[in-house]
Structure formats: structure tokens, C-alpha cells
PDB file of C-alpha atoms in Angstrom:
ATOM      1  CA  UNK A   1      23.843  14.442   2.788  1.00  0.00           C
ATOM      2  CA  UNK A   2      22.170  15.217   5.937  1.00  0.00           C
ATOM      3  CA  UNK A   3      19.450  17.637   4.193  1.00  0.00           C
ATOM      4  CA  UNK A   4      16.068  18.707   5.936  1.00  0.00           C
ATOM      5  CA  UNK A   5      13.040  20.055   2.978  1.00  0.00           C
ATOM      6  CA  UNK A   6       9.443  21.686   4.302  1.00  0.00           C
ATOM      7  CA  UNK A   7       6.822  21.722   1.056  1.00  0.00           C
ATOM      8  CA  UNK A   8       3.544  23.852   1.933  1.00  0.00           C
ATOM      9  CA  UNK A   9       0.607  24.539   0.632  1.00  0.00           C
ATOM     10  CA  UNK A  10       2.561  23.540  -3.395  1.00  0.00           C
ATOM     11  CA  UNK A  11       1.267  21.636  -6.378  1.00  0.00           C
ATOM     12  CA  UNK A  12       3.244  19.538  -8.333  1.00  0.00           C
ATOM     13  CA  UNK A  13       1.681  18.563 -11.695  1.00  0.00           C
ATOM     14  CA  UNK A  14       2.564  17.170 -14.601  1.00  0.00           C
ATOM     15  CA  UNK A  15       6.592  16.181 -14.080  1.00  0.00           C
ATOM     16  CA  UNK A  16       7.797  13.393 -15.567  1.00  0.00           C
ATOM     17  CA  UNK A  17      11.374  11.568 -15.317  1.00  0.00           C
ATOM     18  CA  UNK A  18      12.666   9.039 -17.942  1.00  0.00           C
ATOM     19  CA  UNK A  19      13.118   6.602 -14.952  1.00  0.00           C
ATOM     20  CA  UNK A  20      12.737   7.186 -11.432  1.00  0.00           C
ATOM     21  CA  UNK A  21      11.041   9.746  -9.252  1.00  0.00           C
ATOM     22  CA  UNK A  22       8.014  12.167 -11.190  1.00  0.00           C
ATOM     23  CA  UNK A  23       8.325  14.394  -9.093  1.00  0.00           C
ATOM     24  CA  UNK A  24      10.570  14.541  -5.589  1.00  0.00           C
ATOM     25  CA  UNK A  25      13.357  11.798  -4.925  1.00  0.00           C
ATOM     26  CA  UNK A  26      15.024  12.056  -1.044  1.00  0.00           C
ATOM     27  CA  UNK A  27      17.773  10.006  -0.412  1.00  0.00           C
ATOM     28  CA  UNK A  28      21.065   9.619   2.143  1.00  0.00           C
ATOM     29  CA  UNK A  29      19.397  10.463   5.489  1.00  0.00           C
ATOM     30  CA  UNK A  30      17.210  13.455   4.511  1.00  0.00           C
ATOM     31  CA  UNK A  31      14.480  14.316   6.115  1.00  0.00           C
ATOM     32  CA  UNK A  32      11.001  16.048   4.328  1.00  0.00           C
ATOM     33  CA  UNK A  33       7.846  17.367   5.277  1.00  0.00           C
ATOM     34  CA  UNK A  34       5.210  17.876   2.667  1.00  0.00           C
ATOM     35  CA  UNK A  35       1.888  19.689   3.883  1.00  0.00           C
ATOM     36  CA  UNK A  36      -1.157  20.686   2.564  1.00  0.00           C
ATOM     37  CA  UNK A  37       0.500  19.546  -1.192  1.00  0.00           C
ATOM     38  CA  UNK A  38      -0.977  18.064  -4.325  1.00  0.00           C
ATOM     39  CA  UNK A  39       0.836  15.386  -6.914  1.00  0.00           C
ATOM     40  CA  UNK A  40      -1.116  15.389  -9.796  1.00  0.00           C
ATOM     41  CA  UNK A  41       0.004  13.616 -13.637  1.00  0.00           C
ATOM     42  CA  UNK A  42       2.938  13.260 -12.712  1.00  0.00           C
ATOM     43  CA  UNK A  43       5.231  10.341 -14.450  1.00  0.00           C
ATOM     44  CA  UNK A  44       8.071   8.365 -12.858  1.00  0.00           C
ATOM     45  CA  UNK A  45       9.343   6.466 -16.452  1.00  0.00           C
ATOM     46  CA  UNK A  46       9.770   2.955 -14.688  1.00  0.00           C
ATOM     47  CA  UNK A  47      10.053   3.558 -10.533  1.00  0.00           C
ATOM     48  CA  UNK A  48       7.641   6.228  -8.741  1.00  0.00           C
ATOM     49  CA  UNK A  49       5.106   8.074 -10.202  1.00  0.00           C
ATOM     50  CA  UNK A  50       4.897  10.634  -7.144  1.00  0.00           C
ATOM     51  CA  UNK A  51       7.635  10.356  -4.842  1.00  0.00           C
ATOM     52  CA  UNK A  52      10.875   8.309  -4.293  1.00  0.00           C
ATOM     53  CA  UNK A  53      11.963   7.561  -0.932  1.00  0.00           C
ATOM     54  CA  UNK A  54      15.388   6.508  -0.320  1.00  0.00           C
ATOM     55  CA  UNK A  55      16.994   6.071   3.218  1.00  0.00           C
ATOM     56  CA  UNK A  56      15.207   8.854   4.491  1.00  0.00           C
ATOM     57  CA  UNK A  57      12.187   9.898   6.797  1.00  0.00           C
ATOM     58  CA  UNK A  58       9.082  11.521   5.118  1.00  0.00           C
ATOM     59  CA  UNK A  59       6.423  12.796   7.065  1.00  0.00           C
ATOM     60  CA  UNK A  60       3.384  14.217   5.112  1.00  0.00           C
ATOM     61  CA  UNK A  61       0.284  15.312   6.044  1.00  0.00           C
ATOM     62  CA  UNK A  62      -3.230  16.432   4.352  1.00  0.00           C
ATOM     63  CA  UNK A  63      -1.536  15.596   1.139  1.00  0.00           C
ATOM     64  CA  UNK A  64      -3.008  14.471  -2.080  1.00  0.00           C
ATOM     65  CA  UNK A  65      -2.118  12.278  -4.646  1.00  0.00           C
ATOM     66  CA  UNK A  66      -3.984  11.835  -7.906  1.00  0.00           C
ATOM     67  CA  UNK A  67      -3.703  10.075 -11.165  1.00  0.00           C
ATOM     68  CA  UNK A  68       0.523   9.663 -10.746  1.00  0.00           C
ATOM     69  CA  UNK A  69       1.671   6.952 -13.010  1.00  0.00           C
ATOM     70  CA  UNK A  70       4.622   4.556 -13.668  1.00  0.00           C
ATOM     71  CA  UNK A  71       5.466   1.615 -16.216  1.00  0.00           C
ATOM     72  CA  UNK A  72       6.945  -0.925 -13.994  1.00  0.00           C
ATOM     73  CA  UNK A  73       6.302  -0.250  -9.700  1.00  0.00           C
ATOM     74  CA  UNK A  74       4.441   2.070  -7.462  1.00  0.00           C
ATOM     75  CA  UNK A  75       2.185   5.173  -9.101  1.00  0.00           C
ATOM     76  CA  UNK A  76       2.574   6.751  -6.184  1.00  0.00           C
ATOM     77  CA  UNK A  77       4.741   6.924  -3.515  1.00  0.00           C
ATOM     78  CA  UNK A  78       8.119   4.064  -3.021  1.00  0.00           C
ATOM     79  CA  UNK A  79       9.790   4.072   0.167  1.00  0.00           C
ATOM     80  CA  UNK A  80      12.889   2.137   0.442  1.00  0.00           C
ATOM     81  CA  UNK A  81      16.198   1.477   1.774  1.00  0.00           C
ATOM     82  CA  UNK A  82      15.746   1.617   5.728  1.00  0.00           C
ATOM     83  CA  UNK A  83      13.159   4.279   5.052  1.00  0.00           C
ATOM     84  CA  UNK A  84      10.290   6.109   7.349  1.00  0.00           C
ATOM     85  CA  UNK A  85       7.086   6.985   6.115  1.00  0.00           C
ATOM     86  CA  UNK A  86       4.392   8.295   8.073  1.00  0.00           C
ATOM     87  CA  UNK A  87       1.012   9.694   6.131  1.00  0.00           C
ATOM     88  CA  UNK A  88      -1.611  11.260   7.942  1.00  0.00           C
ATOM     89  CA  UNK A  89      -4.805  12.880   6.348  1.00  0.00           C
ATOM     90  CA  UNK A  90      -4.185  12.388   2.832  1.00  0.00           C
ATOM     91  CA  UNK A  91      -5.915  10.589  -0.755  1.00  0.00           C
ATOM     92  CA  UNK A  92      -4.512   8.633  -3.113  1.00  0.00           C
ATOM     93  CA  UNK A  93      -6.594   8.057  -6.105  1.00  0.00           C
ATOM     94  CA  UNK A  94      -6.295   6.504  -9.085  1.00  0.00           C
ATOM     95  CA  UNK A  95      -2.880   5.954  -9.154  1.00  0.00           C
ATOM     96  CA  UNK A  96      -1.256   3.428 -11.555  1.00  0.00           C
ATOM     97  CA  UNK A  97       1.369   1.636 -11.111  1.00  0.00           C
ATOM     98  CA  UNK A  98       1.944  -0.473 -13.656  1.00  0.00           C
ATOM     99  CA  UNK A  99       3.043  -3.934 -13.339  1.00  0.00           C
ATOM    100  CA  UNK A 100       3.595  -3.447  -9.463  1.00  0.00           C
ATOM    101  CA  UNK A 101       1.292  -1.482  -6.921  1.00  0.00           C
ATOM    102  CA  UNK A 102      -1.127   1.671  -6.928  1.00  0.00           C
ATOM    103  CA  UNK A 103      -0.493   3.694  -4.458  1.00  0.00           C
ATOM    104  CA  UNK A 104       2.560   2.874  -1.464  1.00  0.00           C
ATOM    105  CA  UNK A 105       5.360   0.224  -1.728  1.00  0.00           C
ATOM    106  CA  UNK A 106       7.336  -0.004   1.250  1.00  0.00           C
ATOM    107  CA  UNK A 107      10.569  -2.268   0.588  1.00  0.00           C
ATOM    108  CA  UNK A 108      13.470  -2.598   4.049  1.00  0.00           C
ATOM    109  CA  UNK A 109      11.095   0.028   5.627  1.00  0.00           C
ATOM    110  CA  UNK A 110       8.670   1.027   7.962  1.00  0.00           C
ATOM    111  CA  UNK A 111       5.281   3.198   7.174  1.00  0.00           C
ATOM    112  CA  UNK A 112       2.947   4.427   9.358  1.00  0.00           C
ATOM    113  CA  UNK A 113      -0.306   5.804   7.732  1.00  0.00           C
ATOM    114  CA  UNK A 114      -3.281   7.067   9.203  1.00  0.00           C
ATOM    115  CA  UNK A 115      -6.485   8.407   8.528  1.00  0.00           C
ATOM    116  CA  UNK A 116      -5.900   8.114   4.620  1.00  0.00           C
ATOM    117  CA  UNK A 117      -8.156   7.462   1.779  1.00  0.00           C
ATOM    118  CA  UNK A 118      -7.577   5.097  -0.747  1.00  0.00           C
ATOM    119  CA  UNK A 119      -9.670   4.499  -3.660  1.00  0.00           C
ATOM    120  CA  UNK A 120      -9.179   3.627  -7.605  1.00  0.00           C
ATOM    121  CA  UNK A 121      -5.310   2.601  -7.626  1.00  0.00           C
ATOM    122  CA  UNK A 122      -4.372   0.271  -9.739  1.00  0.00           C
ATOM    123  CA  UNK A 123      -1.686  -1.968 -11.196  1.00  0.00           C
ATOM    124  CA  UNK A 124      -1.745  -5.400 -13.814  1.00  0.00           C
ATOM    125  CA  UNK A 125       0.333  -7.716 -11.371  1.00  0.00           C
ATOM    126  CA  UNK A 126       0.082  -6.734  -7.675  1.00  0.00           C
ATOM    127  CA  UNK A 127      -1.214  -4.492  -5.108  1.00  0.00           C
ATOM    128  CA  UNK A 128      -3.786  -2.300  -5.782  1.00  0.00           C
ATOM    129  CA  UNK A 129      -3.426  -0.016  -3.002  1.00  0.00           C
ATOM    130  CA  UNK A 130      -0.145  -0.693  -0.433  1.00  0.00           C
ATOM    131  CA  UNK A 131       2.835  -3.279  -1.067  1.00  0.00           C
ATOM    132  CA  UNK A 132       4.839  -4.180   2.327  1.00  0.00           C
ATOM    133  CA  UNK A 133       7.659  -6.342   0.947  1.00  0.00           C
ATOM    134  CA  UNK A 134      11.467  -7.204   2.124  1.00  0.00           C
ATOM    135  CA  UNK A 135      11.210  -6.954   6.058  1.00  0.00           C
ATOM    136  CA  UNK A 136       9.373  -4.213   6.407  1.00  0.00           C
ATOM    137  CA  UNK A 137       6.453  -3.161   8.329  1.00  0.00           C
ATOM    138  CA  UNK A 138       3.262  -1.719   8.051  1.00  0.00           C
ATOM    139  CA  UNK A 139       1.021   0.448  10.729  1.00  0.00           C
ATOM    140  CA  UNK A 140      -2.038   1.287   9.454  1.00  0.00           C
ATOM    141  CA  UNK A 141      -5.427   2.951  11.135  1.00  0.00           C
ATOM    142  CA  UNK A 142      -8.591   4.975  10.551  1.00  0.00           C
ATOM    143  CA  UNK A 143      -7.964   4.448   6.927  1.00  0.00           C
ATOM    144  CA  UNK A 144     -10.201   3.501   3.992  1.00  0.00           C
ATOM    145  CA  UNK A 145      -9.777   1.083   1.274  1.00  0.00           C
ATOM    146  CA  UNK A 146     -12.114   1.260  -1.453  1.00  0.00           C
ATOM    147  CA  UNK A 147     -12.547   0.087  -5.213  1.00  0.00           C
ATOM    148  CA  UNK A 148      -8.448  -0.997  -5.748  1.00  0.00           C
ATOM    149  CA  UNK A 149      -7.466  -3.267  -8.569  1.00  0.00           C
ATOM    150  CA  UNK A 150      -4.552  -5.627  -7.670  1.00  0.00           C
ATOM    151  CA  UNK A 151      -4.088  -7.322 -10.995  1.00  0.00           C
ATOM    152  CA  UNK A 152      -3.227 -10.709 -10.346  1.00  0.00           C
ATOM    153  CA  UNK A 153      -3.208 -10.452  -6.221  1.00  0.00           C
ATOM    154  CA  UNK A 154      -4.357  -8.112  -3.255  1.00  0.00           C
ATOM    155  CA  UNK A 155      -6.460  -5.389  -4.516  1.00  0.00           C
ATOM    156  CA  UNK A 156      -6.080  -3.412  -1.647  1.00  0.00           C
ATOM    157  CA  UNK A 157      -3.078  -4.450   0.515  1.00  0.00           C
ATOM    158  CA  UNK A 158      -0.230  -7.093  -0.195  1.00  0.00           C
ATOM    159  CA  UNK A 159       2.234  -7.893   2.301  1.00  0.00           C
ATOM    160  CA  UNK A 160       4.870 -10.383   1.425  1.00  0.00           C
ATOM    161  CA  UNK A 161       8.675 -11.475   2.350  1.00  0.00           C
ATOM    162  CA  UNK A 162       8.977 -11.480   6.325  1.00  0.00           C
ATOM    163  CA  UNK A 163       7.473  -8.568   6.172  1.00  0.00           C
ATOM    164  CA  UNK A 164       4.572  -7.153   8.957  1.00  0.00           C
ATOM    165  CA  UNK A 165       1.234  -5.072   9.163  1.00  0.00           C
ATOM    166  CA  UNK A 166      -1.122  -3.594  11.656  1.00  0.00           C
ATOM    167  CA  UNK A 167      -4.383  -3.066  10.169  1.00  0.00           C
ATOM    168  CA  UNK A 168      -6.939  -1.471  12.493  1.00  0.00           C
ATOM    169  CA  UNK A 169     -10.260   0.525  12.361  1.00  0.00           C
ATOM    170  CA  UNK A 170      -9.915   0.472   8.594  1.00  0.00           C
ATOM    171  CA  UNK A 171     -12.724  -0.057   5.889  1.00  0.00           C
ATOM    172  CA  UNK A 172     -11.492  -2.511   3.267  1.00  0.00           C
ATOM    173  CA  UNK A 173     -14.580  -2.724   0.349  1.00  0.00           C
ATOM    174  CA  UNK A 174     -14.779  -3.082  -2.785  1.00  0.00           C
ATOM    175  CA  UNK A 175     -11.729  -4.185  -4.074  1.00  0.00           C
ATOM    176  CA  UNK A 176     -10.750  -6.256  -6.908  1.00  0.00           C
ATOM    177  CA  UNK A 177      -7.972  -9.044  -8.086  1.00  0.00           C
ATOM    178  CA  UNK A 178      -8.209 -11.934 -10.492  1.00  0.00           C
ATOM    179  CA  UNK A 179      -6.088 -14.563  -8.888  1.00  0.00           C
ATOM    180  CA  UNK A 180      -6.154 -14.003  -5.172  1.00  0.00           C
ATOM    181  CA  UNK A 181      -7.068 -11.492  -2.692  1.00  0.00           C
ATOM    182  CA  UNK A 182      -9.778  -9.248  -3.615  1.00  0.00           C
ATOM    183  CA  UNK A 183      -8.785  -7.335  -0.449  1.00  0.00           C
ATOM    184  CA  UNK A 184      -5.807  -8.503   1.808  1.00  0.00           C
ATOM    185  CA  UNK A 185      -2.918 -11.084   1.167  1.00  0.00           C
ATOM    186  CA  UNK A 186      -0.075 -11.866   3.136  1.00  0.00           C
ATOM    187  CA  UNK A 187       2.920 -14.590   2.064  1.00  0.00           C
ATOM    188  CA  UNK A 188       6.157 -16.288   2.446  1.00  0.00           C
ATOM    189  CA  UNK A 189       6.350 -15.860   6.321  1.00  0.00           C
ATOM    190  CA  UNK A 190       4.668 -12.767   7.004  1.00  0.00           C
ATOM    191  CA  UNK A 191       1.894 -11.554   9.576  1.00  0.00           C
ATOM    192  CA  UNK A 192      -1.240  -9.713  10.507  1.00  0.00           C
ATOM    193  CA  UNK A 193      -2.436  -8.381  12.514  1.00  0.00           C
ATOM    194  CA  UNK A 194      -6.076  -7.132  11.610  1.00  0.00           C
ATOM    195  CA  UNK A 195      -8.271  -5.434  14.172  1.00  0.00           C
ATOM    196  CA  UNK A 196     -11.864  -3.163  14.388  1.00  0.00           C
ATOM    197  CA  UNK A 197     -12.280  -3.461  10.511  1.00  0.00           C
ATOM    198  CA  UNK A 198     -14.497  -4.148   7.618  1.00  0.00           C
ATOM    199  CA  UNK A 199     -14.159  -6.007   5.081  1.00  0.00           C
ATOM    200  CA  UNK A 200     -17.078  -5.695   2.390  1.00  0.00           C
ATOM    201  CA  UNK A 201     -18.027  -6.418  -1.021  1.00  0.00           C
ATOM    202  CA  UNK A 202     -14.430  -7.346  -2.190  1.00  0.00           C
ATOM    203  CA  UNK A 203     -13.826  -9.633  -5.259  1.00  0.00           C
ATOM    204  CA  UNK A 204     -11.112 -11.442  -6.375  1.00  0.00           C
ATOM    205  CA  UNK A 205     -11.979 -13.767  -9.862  1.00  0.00           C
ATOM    206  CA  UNK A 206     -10.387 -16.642  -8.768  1.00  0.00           C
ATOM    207  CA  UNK A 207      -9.471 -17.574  -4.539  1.00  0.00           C
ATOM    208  CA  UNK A 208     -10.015 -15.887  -1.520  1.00  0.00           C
ATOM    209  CA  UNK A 209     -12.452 -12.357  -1.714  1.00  0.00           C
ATOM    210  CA  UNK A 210     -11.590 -10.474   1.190  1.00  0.00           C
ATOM    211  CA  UNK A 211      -8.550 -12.325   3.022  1.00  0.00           C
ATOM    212  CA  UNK A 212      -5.537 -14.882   1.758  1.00  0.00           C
ATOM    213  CA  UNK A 213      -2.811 -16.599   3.559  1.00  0.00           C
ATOM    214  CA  UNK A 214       0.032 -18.503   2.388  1.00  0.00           C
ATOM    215  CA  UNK A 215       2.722 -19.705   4.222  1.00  0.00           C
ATOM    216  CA  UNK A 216       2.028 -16.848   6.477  1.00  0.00           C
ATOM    217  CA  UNK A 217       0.190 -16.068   9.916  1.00  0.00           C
ATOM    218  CA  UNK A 218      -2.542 -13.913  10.595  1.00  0.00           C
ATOM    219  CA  UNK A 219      -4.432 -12.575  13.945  1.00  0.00           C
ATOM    220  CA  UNK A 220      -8.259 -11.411  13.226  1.00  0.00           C
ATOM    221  CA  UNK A 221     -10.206  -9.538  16.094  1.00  0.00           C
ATOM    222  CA  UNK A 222     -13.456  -7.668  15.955  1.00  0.00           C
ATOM    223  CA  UNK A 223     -13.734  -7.624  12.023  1.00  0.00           C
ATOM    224  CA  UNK A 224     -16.881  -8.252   9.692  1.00  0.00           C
ATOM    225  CA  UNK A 225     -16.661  -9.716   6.610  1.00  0.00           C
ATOM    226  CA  UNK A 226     -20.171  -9.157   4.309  1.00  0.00           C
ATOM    227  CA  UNK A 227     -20.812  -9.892   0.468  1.00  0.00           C
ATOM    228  CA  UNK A 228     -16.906 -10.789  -0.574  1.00  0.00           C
ATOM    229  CA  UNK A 229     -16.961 -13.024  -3.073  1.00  0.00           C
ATOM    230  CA  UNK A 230     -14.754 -15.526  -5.337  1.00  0.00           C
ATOM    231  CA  UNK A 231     -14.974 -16.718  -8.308  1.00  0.00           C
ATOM    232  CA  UNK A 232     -13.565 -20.449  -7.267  1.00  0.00           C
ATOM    233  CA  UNK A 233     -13.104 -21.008  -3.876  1.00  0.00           C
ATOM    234  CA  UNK A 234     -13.402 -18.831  -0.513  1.00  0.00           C
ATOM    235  CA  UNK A 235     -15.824 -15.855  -0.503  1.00  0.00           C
ATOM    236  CA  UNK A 236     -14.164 -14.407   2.545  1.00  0.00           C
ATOM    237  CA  UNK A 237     -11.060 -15.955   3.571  1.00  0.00           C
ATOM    238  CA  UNK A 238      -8.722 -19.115   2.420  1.00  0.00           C
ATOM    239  CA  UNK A 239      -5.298 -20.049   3.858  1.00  0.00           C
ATOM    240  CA  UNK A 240      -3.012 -22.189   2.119  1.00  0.00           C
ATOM    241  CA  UNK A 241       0.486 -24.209   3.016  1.00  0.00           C
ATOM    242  CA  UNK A 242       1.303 -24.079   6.095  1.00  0.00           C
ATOM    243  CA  UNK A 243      -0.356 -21.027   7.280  1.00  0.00           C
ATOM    244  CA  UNK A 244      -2.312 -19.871  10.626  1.00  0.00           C
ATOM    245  CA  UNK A 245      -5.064 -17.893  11.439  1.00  0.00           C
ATOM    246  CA  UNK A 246      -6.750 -17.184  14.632  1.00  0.00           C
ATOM    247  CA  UNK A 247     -10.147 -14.933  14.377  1.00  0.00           C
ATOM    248  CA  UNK A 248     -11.613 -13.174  17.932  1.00  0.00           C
ATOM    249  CA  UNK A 249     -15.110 -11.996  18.504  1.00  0.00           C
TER     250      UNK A 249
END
């Protein structure tokens, strides 16, 4: 069970599974590195286009992951199951995840990703670019969000269910949804924390173009918000039943 993996310098294109796992699946305390890699076309079936993480610690670096698809959740990468993800230096681009999140879902985990590009993920129902969900939480810094489709809500970053995230120095722009949350949404009792960070020219068709809270808390500090825009109500930011947010200079 207790297995240890190194990938360097490898490309994994084109690998498909009927339903979980495209291309690599951990799982029962392993631990693998992945440097210097590419995912590329590759096909989960229903459950993780990329890479399936399962009660294990993943640590990748200057990594990139392009066009990886699903049906049902995450294009990318799923990390789950008292998990550890930390992402440093890497892309993910348009990813699709069908019904459920582009790039990253992170379900009972934690994920710490840095420096990491984002742009062009996709999926029909939520979370265009990162999914925090089920108690987990979410570090992230230095990174860019740009031109992610969340479906119905959060283009770029959904966080939902108790769950937390740490969003700081990061560009969030140009990201779509249709019902709420061009760019960030957090709900049923979760926080942010959002520091040093843009938000720009994010859309969402119906509430809320760059930030929405519902029954949820949020902490704002040194962040611009320019040109978001809703179709309804709230350009920028709206909170909703029995939410709170506090915004610094």
C-alpha cells in the first residue's frame, strides 16, 4: 500500500479509462511526484480526465495539463479522500469537465497551488477552474485565473460545504458563469480569505460578476475589482442569506 512513484520529464497522451482516472490513479497512502510532465487528450469515462487522487500526497511541479476531459466531474486533476495536493509551476488549459469542474476538485482534502496558470477550463454545471468541496481547504498564490467557464456557478473558483480558501496575489479576469459567480463563489458555511488580487472583467449572466456569498463568510484585503459585470444584479460582488463580508484597503 505504502508505494512512493517519481514521473520526469514523460508525456502522457491520449489514455482513456471507461470510468475513472485517464491517465494515473494513486490511492492507500502513496506518495507521487510528477515533474517536468505533460497530460494531454486524455479521457477519464465519468471521474478524472488527468489524474485521480485518492488518500495520497501528490506533489507536482512545472507540469502541464491540456485539453483532459471527463463526462461527469473534474477534466483534470480530483483529489480526494484525506488527500494532499500541492502544484507549483504548472498550466491547465482547456480542460473539460463535464457536468462538474475544469481543472482541480479537491473533496476531504487539502491543496496547495502556486504559481499556476489557469485559463479555458470548462464545465456545464460548476467550477470552471478549482472546486473546494466537503471540508477541505484551499491555499492558493501567485496564480492566474483567466477566461474559465463555470456553467451555472463560479467560473473560476467554487468553494462550498465547510470548506476553506486562501486566495492571494492571484489575477482572477475574465471569467464566465450564467447563474452566479463570474469569478469566485463560496456557500453553505464556508470562508475566504482573499488578499493582493485582481479581479477584472469577469461575467456571470445572471448575479454577482466577480464575487458571491451565500450563507458563507468572506475577508477581502488589498483587492481591485474593474469592469465585472452581471447581467441582473451585482457587477462586482453580492452576498446573500446570512452571509459576511469585511473588505480592507
Amino acid at each position: 500500500h505504502y508505494s512512493t512513484a517519481v514521473v520526469n520529464n514523460c508525456n502522457l497522451t491520449n489514455n482513456t479509462a471507461t470510468y475513472q482516472a485517464g491517465a494515473i490513479q494513486t490511492q492507500l497512502a502513496c506518495t507521487l511526484t510528477l515533474r517536468n510532465s505533460k497530460f494531454t487528450n486524455n479521457n477519464g469515462g465519468k471521474i478524472a480526465g488527468a489524474l485521480d487522487i485518492i488518500n495520497s500526497k501528490v506533489y507536482i511541479d512545472k507540469c502541464i495539463f491540456v485539453n483532459n476531459t471527463v463526462d461527469h466531474q473534474v477534466g483534470g486533476i480530483f483529489v480526494d479522500d484525506n488527500s494532499l495536493l500541492s502544484a507549483n509551476n504548472s498550466v491547465f488549459k482547456n480542460n473539460d469537465g463535464g457536468r462538474i469542474t475544469g481543472a482541480v476538485l479537491i473533496s476531504h482534502s487539502k491543496a496547495q497551488i502556486n504559481n499556476c496558470t489557469f485559463v479555458k477550463n470548462k464545465a456545464v454545471h460548476e467550477a470552471g477552474g478549482v472546486e473546494v468541496n466537503a471540508n477541505s481547504t484551499l491555499i492558493v498564490t501567485n496564480s492566474q485565473f483567466q477566461s474559465n467557464h463555470g456553467g451555472q456557478v463560479a467560473g473560476a473558483i467554487f468553494v462550498m460545504y465547510n470548506s476553506k480558501a486562501l486566495i492571494t496575489n492571484c489575477s482572477i479576469t475574465n471569467n464566465t458563469a450564467e447563474t452566479s459567480a463570474g469569478g469566485v463563489q463560496a456557500q453553505m458555511n464556508s470562508t475566504l480569505f482573499i488578499s493582493n488580487s485582481e479581479f477584472g472583467n469577469n461575467h456571470c449572466d445572471q448575479y454577482a460578476g466577480a464575487l458571491f456569498l451565500d450563507s458563507s463568510q468572506a475577508t477581502v484585503s488589498n483587492c481591485t475589482f474593474v469592469g465585472n459585470t452581471a447581467g441582473q444584479e451585482a457587477g462586482a460582488i453580492k452576498t446573500q442569506i446570512d452571509s459576511t463580508l469585511v473588505i480592507h484597503n
